[in-house]
Coordinates of C-alpha atoms and ligand atoms in Angstrom, one line a residue:
M1 CA 139.9 -81.7 -155.3
P2 CA 138.5 -83.6 -152.3
P3 CA 134.8 -84.7 -152.4
I4 CA 131.9 -82.4 -151.0
P5 CA 131.1 -83.5 -147.4
P6 CA 127.3 -84.3 -147.4
P7 CA 126.6 -81.2 -144.8
M8 CA 128.1 -78.7 -147.3
L9 CA 126.2 -80.4 -150.2
M10 CA 123.1 -79.7 -148.2
Q11 CA 124.1 -76.1 -147.8
L12 CA 124.6 -75.7 -151.3
L13 CA 121.5 -77.3 -152.3
F14 CA 119.7 -75.1 -149.9
F15 CA 121.4 -72.2 -151.3
L16 CA 120.7 -73.1 -154.9
L17 CA 117.0 -73.4 -153.9
F18 CA 116.9 -70.4 -152.0
S19 CA 118.6 -68.3 -154.7
Q20 CA 116.1 -69.7 -157.2
Y21 CA 113.4 -68.7 -154.9
F22 CA 114.6 -65.2 -154.5
V23 CA 114.7 -64.7 -158.3
S24 CA 111.2 -66.3 -159.0
G25 CA 109.6 -65.4 -155.8
T26 CA 107.7 -62.0 -154.7
N27 CA 110.5 -61.6 -152.1
T28 CA 112.4 -58.6 -153.1
N29 CA 114.8 -58.3 -150.5
G30 CA 117.6 -60.1 -152.6
G31 CA 118.7 -62.5 -150.1
T32 CA 120.3 -60.1 -147.7
N33 CA 119.0 -60.0 -144.1
A34 CA 116.9 -56.7 -144.7
T35 CA 113.2 -57.4 -143.6
T36 CA 110.4 -55.0 -144.4
F37 CA 107.5 -54.6 -141.9
T38 CA 104.4 -53.3 -143.7
F39 CA 102.0 -51.8 -141.2
R40 CA 98.4 -51.6 -142.7
N41 CA 95.3 -50.2 -140.9
H42 CA 92.0 -52.1 -142.0
C43 CA 90.2 -50.6 -139.2
S44 CA 87.3 -48.0 -139.9
Y45 CA 89.2 -45.6 -137.6
T46 CA 92.5 -43.9 -137.3
I47 CA 95.2 -45.8 -135.3
W48 CA 98.8 -44.6 -134.2
P49 CA 100.9 -47.6 -134.2
A50 CA 104.3 -47.8 -132.2
T51 CA 107.4 -49.6 -132.3
L52 CA 109.8 -50.6 -129.5
S53 CA 112.9 -52.4 -130.1
G54 CA 114.5 -54.7 -127.5
A55 CA 117.5 -54.3 -125.6
G56 CA 120.5 -54.4 -128.0
S57 CA 118.2 -53.8 -131.1
P58 CA 118.5 -50.5 -133.0
L59 CA 115.5 -48.2 -132.8
L60 CA 113.4 -48.6 -136.2
P61 CA 113.1 -45.2 -138.4
E62 CA 109.6 -44.7 -137.2
S63 CA 108.6 -45.2 -133.3
G64 CA 105.1 -44.1 -133.6
F65 CA 103.2 -42.7 -136.5
E66 CA 99.5 -42.1 -137.5
L67 CA 97.5 -44.6 -139.8
K68 CA 94.3 -43.4 -141.3
P69 CA 91.9 -46.2 -142.5
N70 CA 93.4 -48.0 -145.4
G71 CA 96.8 -46.5 -144.7
S72 CA 100.1 -48.4 -144.6
I73 CA 103.7 -47.5 -144.2
S74 CA 106.5 -49.9 -144.7
L75 CA 109.8 -49.9 -142.4
D76 CA 113.1 -51.7 -143.3
V77 CA 115.4 -53.5 -140.6
S78 CA 118.5 -55.6 -140.8
A79 CA 118.4 -58.9 -139.0
P80 CA 119.2 -59.7 -136.3
W81 CA 116.5 -57.6 -134.7
S82 CA 114.1 -58.0 -131.9
G83 CA 111.3 -55.9 -130.7
R84 CA 107.3 -55.3 -130.5
F85 CA 104.5 -53.5 -132.3
W86 CA 101.2 -52.4 -131.1
A87 CA 98.7 -49.8 -131.9
R88 CA 97.1 -46.7 -129.9
T89 CA 93.6 -46.0 -130.1
V90 CA 91.3 -42.9 -129.4
C91 CA 94.0 -40.4 -129.4
S92 CA 93.9 -36.7 -129.1
V93 CA 96.2 -33.7 -128.2
N94 CA 95.3 -32.6 -124.7
N95 CA 95.0 -28.7 -124.2
S96 CA 96.4 -27.8 -127.6
S97 CA 95.9 -24.2 -126.6
S98 CA 98.9 -24.6 -124.3
A99 CA 102.2 -22.9 -125.3
S100 CA 103.8 -26.3 -125.9
G101 CA 101.1 -27.3 -128.2
G102 CA 99.8 -29.9 -125.7
R103 CA 100.2 -33.4 -125.1
F104 CA 99.4 -36.2 -127.3
E105 CA 97.6 -38.9 -125.3
C106 CA 95.7 -42.1 -126.2
S107 CA 93.0 -44.1 -124.5
T108 CA 94.9 -47.4 -125.1
G109 CA 98.5 -48.2 -125.9
D110 CA 99.7 -44.8 -124.6
C111 CA 103.4 -44.6 -124.4
G112 CA 103.6 -41.5 -122.1
S113 CA 105.7 -39.5 -124.5
G114 CA 103.2 -36.8 -125.0
R115 CA 103.9 -37.1 -128.9
V116 CA 103.1 -39.2 -131.7
E117 CA 106.6 -40.7 -131.6
C118 CA 107.3 -43.1 -128.7
N119 CA 111.0 -42.9 -129.0
G120 CA 112.0 -46.0 -126.9
S121 CA 108.8 -46.3 -124.5
G122 CA 106.6 -49.1 -124.2
G123 CA 102.9 -48.9 -124.4
A124 CA 100.3 -48.8 -121.4
P125 CA 98.3 -52.0 -121.1
P126 CA 95.8 -53.2 -122.3
A127 CA 97.3 -53.5 -125.6
T128 CA 97.5 -56.5 -128.4
L129 CA 101.1 -56.7 -129.0
V130 CA 103.1 -58.4 -132.1
E131 CA 106.6 -59.7 -130.8
L132 CA 109.1 -60.4 -133.3
T133 CA 112.6 -61.6 -133.1
L134 CA 114.3 -61.7 -136.7
D135 CA 117.3 -64.3 -136.9
G136 CA 116.7 -65.3 -133.4
Y137 CA 118.1 -68.9 -133.6
G138 CA 118.9 -71.2 -136.0
G139 CA 118.3 -69.1 -138.7
L140 CA 114.8 -68.5 -137.8
D141 CA 112.5 -65.6 -137.0
F142 CA 110.2 -66.0 -134.1
Y143 CA 106.9 -64.2 -134.0
D144 CA 103.8 -64.1 -132.1
I145 CA 100.7 -62.1 -131.1
S146 CA 100.3 -61.6 -127.4
L147 CA 97.3 -61.0 -125.0
V148 CA 99.4 -61.0 -121.9
D149 CA 99.1 -57.3 -121.5
G150 CA 95.5 -57.5 -122.5
F151 CA 93.7 -56.4 -126.0
N152 CA 92.8 -53.3 -127.7
L153 CA 92.4 -54.1 -131.1
P154 CA 92.7 -57.2 -133.5
I155 CA 96.1 -58.0 -135.2
S156 CA 97.5 -60.3 -137.7
I157 CA 100.9 -61.1 -138.9
D158 CA 101.4 -62.5 -142.7
V159 CA 104.6 -63.7 -143.7
Q160 CA 105.3 -62.7 -147.3
G161 CA 106.3 -64.9 -150.0
S162 CA 106.3 -68.3 -148.2
K163 CA 103.6 -71.0 -148.4
S164 CA 105.1 -72.9 -145.6
C165 CA 105.4 -70.1 -142.9
K166 CA 102.3 -69.6 -140.8
S167 CA 100.2 -66.4 -140.7
V168 CA 98.9 -65.8 -137.3
S169 CA 95.8 -63.6 -136.4
C170 CA 93.9 -62.5 -133.5
A171 CA 91.0 -61.4 -135.5
A172 CA 88.1 -61.4 -133.0
D173 CA 86.6 -58.3 -131.2
V174 CA 87.6 -59.1 -127.9
N175 CA 86.4 -55.8 -126.6
A176 CA 82.9 -56.7 -127.3
L177 CA 83.3 -60.1 -125.7
C178 CA 85.3 -58.6 -122.6
P179 CA 83.9 -59.5 -119.1
A180 CA 82.6 -56.3 -117.2
E181 CA 85.4 -56.6 -114.6
L182 CA 88.3 -56.3 -117.2
S183 CA 86.7 -53.6 -119.6
V184 CA 88.3 -50.4 -120.2
V185 CA 85.5 -47.8 -121.2
S186 CA 86.2 -44.6 -123.0
D187 CA 84.4 -41.5 -122.3
Y188 CA 82.0 -42.3 -124.8
K189 CA 81.0 -45.4 -122.9
S190 CA 82.3 -48.2 -125.5
V191 CA 84.7 -50.6 -124.5
V192 CA 88.1 -49.7 -126.0
G193 CA 90.4 -52.5 -124.0
C194 CA 90.1 -55.5 -122.4
K195 CA 92.6 -55.7 -119.5
S196 CA 94.4 -59.0 -118.6
A197 CA 93.4 -60.5 -115.2
C198 CA 96.7 -59.9 -114.2
K199 CA 96.4 -56.1 -114.6
A200 CA 93.0 -56.2 -113.3
F201 CA 93.4 -58.2 -110.1
N202 CA 97.2 -58.1 -109.7
E203 CA 97.1 -61.7 -108.1
P204 CA 100.2 -64.0 -108.6
R205 CA 98.2 -67.1 -110.0
Y206 CA 97.1 -64.5 -113.0
C207 CA 100.6 -62.8 -113.2
C208 CA 102.6 -66.1 -113.0
T209 CA 104.6 -64.5 -110.2
G210 CA 105.7 -65.8 -106.8
A211 CA 104.4 -69.4 -106.1
Y212 CA 103.3 -69.3 -109.6
S213 CA 106.4 -68.3 -111.5
S214 CA 107.3 -71.2 -113.5
P215 CA 105.5 -73.0 -116.4
S216 CA 104.7 -76.1 -114.2
T217 CA 103.0 -73.9 -111.6
C218 CA 101.4 -71.3 -113.6
N219 CA 98.3 -73.0 -115.3
P220 CA 95.7 -71.4 -117.5
T221 CA 92.8 -69.8 -115.5
N222 CA 89.2 -69.1 -116.3
Y223 CA 90.3 -65.6 -117.5
S224 CA 93.3 -66.6 -119.7
N225 CA 90.8 -69.5 -121.2
F226 CA 88.6 -66.4 -122.2
F227 CA 91.3 -64.9 -124.3
K228 CA 92.3 -68.5 -125.6
K229 CA 88.9 -68.9 -126.9
A230 CA 88.8 -65.5 -128.6
C231 CA 92.0 -65.8 -130.1
P232 CA 93.5 -69.4 -130.3
Q233 CA 96.8 -68.4 -131.9
A234 CA 97.9 -65.7 -129.4
Y235 CA 99.3 -65.9 -126.1
S236 CA 96.7 -65.9 -123.4
Y237 CA 99.1 -65.9 -120.4
A238 CA 103.0 -65.8 -119.5
Y239 CA 103.5 -69.6 -120.3
D240 CA 101.3 -70.2 -123.2
D241 CA 104.2 -70.8 -125.5
S242 CA 103.3 -74.3 -127.1
T243 CA 100.5 -72.8 -129.0
S244 CA 101.3 -69.3 -129.4
T245 CA 105.0 -69.1 -130.9
F246 CA 105.9 -69.3 -134.6
T247 CA 108.8 -69.5 -136.5
C248 CA 110.0 -68.8 -140.1
P249 CA 113.3 -68.7 -141.9
T250 CA 115.0 -65.4 -141.6
G251 CA 114.9 -63.1 -144.7
L252 CA 111.3 -62.7 -145.4
N253 CA 108.9 -59.7 -145.2
Y254 CA 106.0 -59.2 -142.9
H255 CA 102.7 -57.7 -143.2
I256 CA 101.3 -56.3 -139.8
T257 CA 97.6 -55.6 -140.2
F258 CA 95.2 -53.9 -137.7
C259 CA 91.7 -55.1 -137.7
P260 CA 92.4 -57.6 -140.6
Ligands
NAG301 C1 123.8 -59.4 -142.1 O1 123.6 -59.9 -140.7 C2 124.8 -59.6 -140.2 C3 125.1 -60.2 -138.7 O2 124.4 -61.3 -138.4 C4 125.8 -58.3 -140.6 O3 127.2 -58.5 -139.9 C5 125.6 -58.0 -141.8 O4 126.0 -56.9 -142.2 C6 124.2 -58.1 -142.4 N1 124.1 -57.7 -143.7 C7 123.2 -56.8 -144.1 C8 123.3 -57.0 -145.9 O5 122.5 -56.2 -143.6
NAG302 C1 89.2 -48.7 -147.8 O1 89.4 -49.6 -149.0 C2 88.3 -50.4 -149.3 C3 88.4 -51.3 -150.4 O2 89.4 -50.8 -151.3 C4 87.2 -49.2 -149.7 O3 85.8 -50.0 -149.9 C5 86.9 -48.1 -148.5 O4 85.9 -47.2 -149.1 C6 88.2 -47.7 -148.1 N1 88.0 -46.8 -147.0 C7 88.5 -45.6 -147.1 C8 88.2 -44.7 -145.8 O5 89.4 -45.0 -147.9
NAG303 C1 94.3 -33.7 -120.1 O1 95.4 -33.6 -119.0 C2 95.1 -33.3 -117.8 C3 96.4 -32.9 -117.0 O2 97.1 -34.0 -117.1 C4 94.0 -34.6 -117.3 O3 93.7 -34.0 -116.0 C5 92.8 -34.6 -118.2 O4 92.2 -35.7 -117.9 C6 93.4 -34.7 -119.4 N1 92.1 -34.8 -120.6 C7 91.9 -35.7 -121.4 C8 90.8 -35.5 -122.3 O5 92.7 -36.8 -121.6
NAG304 C1 96.3 -25.4 -121.1 O1 97.7 -25.0 -121.0 C2 97.5 -23.7 -120.5 C3 99.1 -23.1 -120.7 O2 100.2 -24.0 -120.4 C4 97.3 -23.6 -119.0 O3 97.3 -22.1 -118.6 C5 95.8 -24.1 -118.7 O4 95.6 -24.3 -117.5 C6 95.7 -25.4 -119.5 N1 94.4 -26.0 -119.3 C7 94.0 -27.2 -119.1 C8 92.8 -27.6 -119.1 O5 95.0 -28.1 -118.8
NAG305 C1 114.7 -39.8 -127.7 O1 115.2 -40.6 -126.8 C2 116.7 -40.3 -126.6 C3 117.3 -41.3 -125.8 O2 116.5 -41.4 -124.4 C4 116.9 -38.9 -126.4 O3 118.2 -38.7 -126.1 C5 116.3 -38.2 -127.1 O4 116.4 -36.8 -126.8 C6 114.9 -38.5 -127.6 N1 114.4 -37.7 -128.5 C7 113.2 -36.9 -128.6 C8 112.7 -36.2 -129.9 O5 112.6 -36.8 -127.6
NAG306 C1 86.4 -66.6 -113.2 O1 86.4 -67.1 -111.9 C2 86.0 -66.3 -110.8 C3 86.1 -67.1 -109.6 O2 87.3 -67.7 -109.4 C4 84.7 -65.6 -111.0 O3 84.4 -64.6 -110.0 C5 84.7 -64.9 -112.4 O4 83.4 -64.4 -112.9 C6 85.2 -66.1 -113.6 N1 85.2 -65.2 -114.8 C7 85.0 -65.5 -115.9 C8 85.1 -64.6 -117.1 O5 84.7 -66.8 -116.3

């Protein structure tokens, strides 16, 4: 039998360490590439989270659902998978007396479906986004919280069963800090969302478009700095990668907590 070459030895060692880990750790997915997302509502109000799969990734079993305070729901997905999560707030059924039962509409993050399920539609900004790619490259998951499309509620991403993978949080109530020119005000006169400067002013320097369409020409602005100061781990503008993208070995589970 030929000697085991060093790279294979490393793989074997890695495998042994990991299989050990799966037996003794809290991770219950047994080393398959199934990942469980657990969505938890720690807000004092009801929210309607939504999921959107990227091109080529299958729809998740739920594309939109209600979560009461303290509520949680778990969804399983097989890697590779890519997509985003957000939550809709201040929702109601418009004209429920109509024959069709009315349209489900939200003040923030509305996906335009008229129903609780989004079924492949994205959310209207401003909305805090969780962006996730499972098994994206090199056996790693990539994840981030993005305020590039503005903010509507605090979110955290917690990797389960790993001490080395970083949890990411945007816990600040950015609505309470939001400059008036970016604020989205509900019928009840409270600020329910904080628009990105791109959305509010539609200028290339804020949107990283036109002459500002590359990392070297699109720099932070006073508005992106406002978001960065409130949530240092989150994307504050399109090219904010260096401090805002996180990775973790594929195969772990994630808690997505609203109002952590
Ligand atoms: C794991 O992912 C691979 C593709 O990368 C797929 O062929 C395989 O069926 C998946 N295994 C499980 C258990 O989902
Ligand atoms: C949510 O859980 C916390 C802590 O367990 C509890 O104090 C609170 O009353 C719960 N809220 C609701 C609405 O159930
Ligand atoms: C209900 O829908 C109508 C027509 O689309 C719209 O004008 C109105 O503002 C909506 N009402 C609420 C409370 O969203
Ligand atoms: C509610 O729906 C009914 C039936 O579709 C319609 O006649 C009515 O004008 C609607 N009311 C509003 C306020 O949109
Ligand atoms: C969901 O979207 C698919 C593809 O666009 C469509 O075929 C289907 O009818 C939609 N389902 C519902 C319940 O709207
Ligand atoms: C950002 O700068 C603009 C002028 O370029 C100013 O009008 C605005 O008040 C500033 N906003 C913040 C939040 O600092």
